Short mmCIF file of C-alpha atoms and ligand atoms in Angstrom, two decimals:
data_model
loop_
_atom_site.label_atom_id
_atom_site.label_comp_id
_atom_site.label_asym_id
_atom_site.label_seq_id
_atom_site.Cartn_x
_atom_site.Cartn_y
_atom_site.Cartn_z
CA MET A 206 -46.79 -67.68 -43.11
CA ILE A 207 -44.27 -69.23 -40.86
CA VAL A 208 -42.39 -66.74 -38.51
CA TRP A 209 -39.07 -67.59 -36.90
CA SER A 210 -36.82 -65.30 -34.89
CA ILE A 211 -33.25 -66.22 -34.75
CA ALA A 212 -31.81 -65.08 -31.13
CA ASN A 213 -29.31 -65.33 -28.52
CA GLN A 214 -28.06 -62.71 -26.05
CA LYS A 215 -24.57 -63.91 -26.73
CA GLY A 216 -22.94 -62.07 -29.56
CA GLY A 217 -20.98 -63.66 -32.68
CA VAL A 218 -22.72 -67.17 -32.43
CA GLY A 219 -23.99 -67.28 -35.96
CA LYS A 220 -27.47 -65.42 -35.73
CA THR A 221 -27.18 -63.49 -38.75
CA THR A 222 -25.44 -66.30 -40.82
CA THR A 223 -28.18 -68.75 -39.79
CA THR A 224 -30.81 -66.19 -40.83
CA ILE A 225 -29.37 -65.49 -44.35
CA THR A 226 -28.51 -68.99 -44.98
CA LEU A 227 -31.84 -70.31 -44.20
CA ALA A 228 -33.40 -67.60 -46.19
CA GLY A 229 -31.19 -68.60 -49.25
CA LEU A 230 -32.29 -72.18 -49.01
CA LEU A 231 -35.97 -71.38 -48.67
CA SER A 232 -35.92 -69.05 -51.55
CA GLN A 233 -34.29 -71.71 -53.70
CA GLN A 234 -37.21 -73.95 -52.75
CA GLY A 235 -39.38 -71.09 -54.43
CA LYS A 236 -40.47 -69.87 -50.96
CA ARG A 237 -41.49 -65.82 -50.56
CA VAL A 238 -39.30 -64.90 -47.75
CA LEU A 239 -39.23 -61.63 -45.82
CA LEU A 240 -36.26 -60.82 -43.73
CA VAL A 241 -36.47 -58.46 -40.61
CA ASP A 242 -33.27 -56.79 -39.41
CA THR A 243 -33.87 -55.86 -35.76
CA ASP A 244 -30.25 -55.25 -34.96
CA PRO A 245 -29.08 -51.53 -34.89
CA HIS A 246 -25.81 -52.79 -36.04
CA ALA A 247 -27.74 -53.84 -39.08
CA SER A 248 -25.29 -56.94 -40.25
CA LEU A 249 -28.01 -58.45 -42.13
CA THR A 250 -28.81 -55.34 -43.89
CA THR A 251 -25.02 -54.82 -44.67
CA TYR A 252 -24.76 -58.45 -45.64
CA LEU A 253 -27.26 -58.12 -48.34
CA GLY A 254 -25.31 -55.05 -49.69
CA TYR A 255 -27.12 -52.04 -48.47
CA ASP A 256 -25.70 -49.10 -46.98
CA SER A 257 -27.47 -49.17 -43.76
CA ASP A 258 -26.73 -45.46 -43.10
CA ASN A 259 -28.77 -44.52 -46.19
CA VAL A 260 -31.46 -46.83 -46.44
CA PRO A 261 -34.65 -44.90 -47.60
CA VAL A 262 -36.89 -46.78 -44.90
CA SER A 263 -36.15 -49.09 -42.15
CA LEU A 264 -37.73 -50.94 -39.23
CA PHE A 265 -37.62 -47.80 -37.06
CA ASP A 266 -40.47 -46.37 -39.23
CA LEU A 267 -42.70 -49.31 -38.39
CA PHE A 268 -42.67 -48.03 -34.83
CA GLN A 269 -43.83 -44.73 -36.04
CA LEU A 270 -46.96 -46.08 -37.73
CA LYS A 271 -50.31 -45.43 -36.33
CA GLU A 272 -52.05 -48.41 -37.69
CA PHE A 273 -50.72 -51.85 -39.44
CA THR A 274 -52.19 -52.65 -42.68
CA GLU A 275 -50.77 -53.90 -45.86
CA GLN A 276 -51.03 -50.44 -47.33
CA THR A 277 -48.88 -48.67 -44.36
CA VAL A 278 -46.50 -51.73 -43.86
CA ALA A 279 -45.66 -52.79 -47.29
CA PRO A 280 -43.80 -49.28 -48.20
CA LEU A 281 -40.91 -50.26 -45.56
CA ILE A 282 -40.07 -53.51 -47.62
CA MET A 283 -37.28 -53.58 -49.79
CA GLN A 284 -36.46 -55.99 -52.53
CA SER A 285 -33.14 -57.67 -52.31
CA ASN A 286 -30.82 -58.68 -55.21
CA ILE A 287 -32.00 -62.24 -54.62
CA GLU A 288 -34.97 -63.53 -56.16
CA GLY A 289 -37.56 -64.36 -53.55
CA ILE A 290 -36.05 -62.36 -50.58
CA ASP A 291 -37.19 -59.18 -49.37
CA ILE A 292 -36.16 -57.25 -46.25
CA ILE A 293 -37.28 -54.79 -43.87
CA PRO A 294 -33.86 -53.17 -43.23
CA ALA A 295 -32.22 -51.92 -40.10
CA HIS A 296 -30.82 -48.41 -39.13
CA MET A 297 -28.72 -47.44 -36.05
CA SER A 298 -31.79 -45.33 -35.01
CA LEU A 299 -33.18 -48.63 -33.83
CA ALA A 300 -30.80 -48.37 -30.88
CA THR A 301 -32.92 -45.36 -29.46
CA LEU A 302 -36.18 -47.21 -29.49
CA ASP A 303 -35.80 -48.48 -25.92
CA ARG A 304 -35.18 -45.14 -24.59
CA VAL A 305 -38.07 -43.29 -26.42
CA MET A 306 -40.73 -45.62 -26.50
CA GLY A 307 -39.61 -48.56 -24.42
CA ASN A 308 -42.58 -48.21 -21.83
CA ARG A 309 -45.29 -47.43 -24.10
CA SER A 310 -48.16 -49.91 -23.72
CA GLY A 311 -48.59 -52.54 -26.64
CA MET A 312 -44.97 -51.51 -27.66
CA GLY A 313 -43.96 -55.39 -27.65
CA LEU A 314 -46.41 -56.45 -30.06
CA ILE A 315 -46.06 -53.80 -32.94
CA LEU A 316 -43.86 -56.29 -35.00
CA LYS A 317 -46.54 -59.10 -34.60
CA ARG A 318 -49.26 -56.67 -35.85
CA ALA A 319 -47.27 -55.43 -38.66
CA LEU A 320 -46.51 -59.06 -40.03
CA LEU A 321 -50.03 -60.30 -39.55
CA ALA A 322 -50.83 -57.60 -42.21
CA LEU A 323 -48.21 -59.16 -44.64
CA ARG A 324 -49.30 -62.65 -43.98
CA LYS A 325 -50.69 -63.18 -47.53
CA ARG A 326 -47.37 -61.90 -49.09
CA TYR A 327 -44.84 -64.32 -47.58
CA ASP A 328 -44.43 -68.08 -46.77
CA TYR A 329 -41.52 -67.41 -44.35
CA VAL A 330 -40.40 -64.30 -42.08
CA LEU A 331 -37.10 -64.65 -40.54
CA ILE A 332 -36.15 -62.25 -37.89
CA ASP A 333 -32.58 -61.49 -37.14
CA CYS A 334 -32.18 -60.26 -33.53
CA PRO A 335 -29.56 -58.23 -31.90
CA PRO A 336 -27.62 -59.91 -28.96
CA ILE A 337 -29.34 -57.70 -26.35
CA LEU A 338 -32.54 -58.00 -24.62
CA GLY A 339 -34.62 -54.92 -25.46
CA VAL A 340 -37.56 -53.88 -27.00
CA MET A 341 -36.57 -55.10 -30.62
CA MET A 342 -35.86 -58.76 -29.28
CA VAL A 343 -39.12 -58.59 -27.24
CA ASN A 344 -40.93 -57.74 -30.48
CA ALA A 345 -39.33 -60.57 -32.32
CA LEU A 346 -39.82 -63.10 -29.71
CA ALA A 347 -43.71 -61.92 -29.38
CA ALA A 348 -44.24 -62.31 -33.42
CA SER A 349 -42.53 -65.70 -33.63
CA ASP A 350 -43.79 -69.35 -33.97
CA ARG A 351 -40.45 -70.63 -33.21
CA ILE A 352 -37.24 -69.36 -31.83
CA LEU A 353 -34.16 -70.68 -33.16
CA ILE A 354 -30.97 -70.31 -30.73
CA PRO A 355 -27.56 -70.70 -32.41
CA VAL A 356 -25.21 -71.57 -29.96
CA GLN A 357 -21.44 -71.77 -30.75
CA THR A 358 -19.92 -75.12 -29.55
CA GLU A 359 -17.23 -73.64 -27.21
CA PHE A 360 -16.84 -73.45 -23.53
CA LEU A 361 -18.47 -70.21 -22.77
CA ALA A 362 -21.57 -70.84 -24.81
CA MET A 363 -23.58 -72.67 -22.14
CA LYS A 364 -23.84 -69.34 -20.05
CA GLY A 365 -25.32 -67.47 -22.90
CA LEU A 366 -27.58 -69.90 -23.77
CA GLU A 367 -28.82 -70.12 -20.01
CA ARG A 368 -29.22 -66.25 -19.96
CA MET A 369 -31.48 -66.66 -23.15
CA VAL A 370 -33.50 -69.59 -21.76
CA ARG A 371 -34.23 -67.37 -18.56
CA THR A 372 -35.24 -64.52 -20.88
CA LEU A 373 -37.82 -66.89 -22.53
CA ALA A 374 -39.09 -68.12 -19.35
CA ILE A 375 -39.89 -64.71 -18.10
CA MET A 376 -41.61 -63.56 -21.37
CA GLN A 377 -43.50 -67.05 -21.39
CA LYS A 378 -45.08 -66.25 -17.95
CA SER A 379 -46.42 -62.92 -19.20
CA ARG A 380 -47.64 -64.26 -22.42
CA GLY A 381 -49.29 -67.48 -20.81
CA LYS A 382 -48.03 -69.58 -23.58
CA SER A 383 -44.63 -71.48 -24.05
CA PHE A 384 -42.26 -70.76 -26.97
CA ASN A 385 -41.32 -73.44 -29.49
CA VAL A 386 -37.44 -73.44 -29.17
CA THR A 387 -34.63 -75.14 -31.45
CA ILE A 388 -31.23 -74.93 -30.11
CA VAL A 389 -28.88 -74.83 -33.12
CA PRO A 390 -25.20 -75.81 -32.24
CA THR A 391 -22.88 -73.72 -34.62
CA MET A 392 -19.19 -73.49 -35.59
CA TYR A 393 -18.76 -77.23 -34.83
CA ASP A 394 -15.02 -78.35 -35.07
CA LYS A 395 -15.04 -82.11 -34.27
CA ARG A 396 -11.21 -81.81 -33.83
CA THR A 397 -11.56 -79.99 -30.63
CA ARG A 398 -12.74 -81.09 -27.21
CA ALA A 399 -14.69 -77.93 -26.59
CA SER A 400 -16.87 -78.82 -29.48
CA LEU A 401 -17.52 -82.44 -28.51
CA GLN A 402 -18.08 -81.54 -24.92
CA THR A 403 -20.57 -78.52 -25.63
CA LEU A 404 -22.39 -80.68 -28.17
CA GLN A 405 -22.65 -83.49 -25.42
CA GLN A 406 -23.71 -80.95 -22.80
CA LEU A 407 -26.52 -79.54 -24.96
CA LYS A 408 -28.01 -82.81 -25.70
CA ARG A 409 -27.76 -83.71 -21.94
CA ASP A 410 -29.33 -80.59 -20.81
CA TYR A 411 -31.62 -79.56 -23.48
CA PRO A 412 -32.56 -82.96 -25.00
CA GLU A 413 -36.16 -81.68 -26.25
CA GLN A 414 -34.88 -78.42 -27.93
CA VAL A 415 -31.51 -79.41 -29.35
CA TRP A 416 -31.02 -80.06 -33.15
CA SER A 417 -29.06 -83.20 -32.83
CA SER A 418 -26.70 -82.27 -35.40
CA ALA A 419 -24.51 -79.09 -35.85
CA VAL A 420 -23.29 -76.57 -38.37
CA PRO A 421 -19.49 -77.11 -38.97
CA ILE A 422 -16.99 -74.53 -39.12
CA ASP A 423 -16.52 -73.56 -42.86
CA THR A 424 -14.86 -70.51 -44.39
CA LYS A 425 -17.46 -70.35 -47.15
CA PHE A 426 -19.64 -68.38 -44.90
CA ARG A 427 -17.20 -65.50 -44.67
CA ASP A 428 -16.64 -65.73 -48.30
CA ALA A 429 -20.23 -65.58 -49.16
CA SER A 430 -20.71 -62.66 -46.90
CA LEU A 431 -18.10 -60.78 -48.70
CA LYS A 432 -20.04 -61.36 -51.97
CA HIS A 433 -23.28 -60.30 -50.36
CA LEU A 434 -24.85 -63.54 -51.20
CA PRO A 435 -26.51 -66.48 -49.05
CA VAL A 436 -23.79 -69.32 -48.99
CA SER A 437 -26.33 -71.47 -50.81
CA HIS A 438 -26.14 -68.95 -53.73
CA PHE A 439 -22.37 -68.92 -53.50
CA ALA A 440 -21.08 -72.43 -52.61
CA SER A 441 -24.10 -74.67 -53.04
CA GLY A 442 -21.96 -77.94 -52.47
CA SER A 443 -20.34 -76.70 -49.31
CA ARG A 444 -20.36 -78.43 -45.90
CA GLY A 445 -22.18 -75.57 -44.35
CA VAL A 446 -24.90 -75.72 -46.83
CA PHE A 447 -25.47 -79.33 -46.36
CA ALA A 448 -25.71 -78.74 -42.66
CA TYR A 449 -28.39 -75.95 -42.94
CA LYS A 450 -30.39 -78.22 -45.46
CA GLN A 451 -30.48 -80.79 -42.78
CA LEU A 452 -31.52 -78.28 -40.15
CA LEU A 453 -34.41 -77.03 -42.52
CA LEU A 454 -35.77 -80.49 -42.86
CA HIS A 455 -35.61 -81.00 -39.11
CA LEU A 456 -37.64 -77.63 -38.69
CA GLU A 457 -40.12 -78.65 -41.28
CA ARG A 458 -40.64 -82.07 -39.50
CA LEU A 459 -41.39 -80.05 -36.20
CA SER A 460 -43.86 -77.90 -37.81
CA ILE A 461 -45.78 -80.93 -39.25
CA ASN A 462 -45.86 -82.44 -36.01
CA GLY A 463 -47.18 -79.02 -34.40
N1 ATP B 1287 -20.34 -72.25 -39.24
C1 ATP B 1287 -19.56 -71.04 -39.43
N2 ATP B 1287 -18.38 -71.54 -39.75
C2 ATP B 1287 -17.37 -70.32 -39.74
N3 ATP B 1287 -17.46 -69.09 -39.69
C3 ATP B 1287 -19.06 -68.94 -39.24
C4 ATP B 1287 -19.79 -69.79 -39.14
N4 ATP B 1287 -20.92 -69.13 -38.69
C5 ATP B 1287 -20.72 -67.81 -38.64
N5 ATP B 1287 -19.57 -67.59 -39.05
C6 ATP B 1287 -18.85 -66.28 -39.00
O1 ATP B 1287 -18.65 -65.87 -37.64
C7 ATP B 1287 -18.96 -64.51 -37.58
C8 ATP B 1287 -20.02 -64.15 -36.85
O2 ATP B 1287 -21.30 -64.76 -37.22
P1 ATP B 1287 -22.54 -63.69 -37.14
O3 ATP B 1287 -22.53 -62.33 -37.69
O4 ATP B 1287 -23.53 -64.74 -38.01
O5 ATP B 1287 -22.93 -63.88 -35.78
P2 ATP B 1287 -24.06 -63.19 -34.88
O6 ATP B 1287 -24.63 -64.06 -33.88
O7 ATP B 1287 -25.26 -62.73 -35.85
O8 ATP B 1287 -23.23 -61.93 -34.33
P3 ATP B 1287 -24.03 -60.60 -33.60
O9 ATP B 1287 -24.22 -60.96 -32.11
O10 ATP B 1287 -22.75 -59.79 -33.69
O11 ATP B 1287 -25.05 -60.00 -34.26
C9 ATP B 1287 -19.12 -63.99 -38.96
O12 ATP B 1287 -18.07 -63.64 -39.59
C10 ATP B 1287 -19.62 -65.16 -39.77
O13 ATP B 1287 -19.18 -65.18 -41.25
MG1 MG B 1288 -25.94 -60.80 -36.07
#
């Protein structure tokens, strides 16, 4: 089982879009994919067509469990309408976790322990993070083999990325092991100077981490979200799908090379 978190403390950079698009592509390859929605705003849960106020189970329930076995964790999983994609949905109560339990010891490793109990069920777990550093993001990062950081190719993007990189450095210190990081340039518009310059700057400042291509601006992403479908299941020949297929190949190569 491979676990990726999709994270950036900056909002609206394409985290949820990257999560659902990669999940769609992986499921089309016959992979068993579990999505984990850690954002109290529940965008990913809503994307898949659920009313997040009324989900019967949610990630919040995971944080109430006393032990983490397949029997205790599996009931929190919901099957989506897309073959091969399951989800542990989010609920807005997740926003209270920091206040209620943020300081409890072992709190940061709950998701990791839970996913370990599901390791035989899934090939991939994709964790969609909220744009805030809190107990949910800490759990997501600790559970992951790789962190994907979508970065919007515009002028203010670098500041958000620097903040995220600092967060990872702090967490790295306490866990004593470095994170595998892939920066994913998103919403790239080759006609604008901002896009070109941001991409150049990313390649210069993060040559080891940045995926050297970029996800283009494509209205098909929004159209697909309105249909509650991954774009791979809605507009399979679109530019956006092509780009994420390339990203997936890149990530597969990275995991082969360790
Ligand atoms: N490559 C793209 N081209 C055009 N629109 C895009 C692209 N990627 C994402 N979008 C759109 O941009 C908006 C924000 O994307 P998304 O919800 O994925 O960002 P996010 O980082 O998850 O946001 P948040 O921080 O609020 O969780 C959405 O409406 C989405 O459809
Ligand atoms: Mg999101």
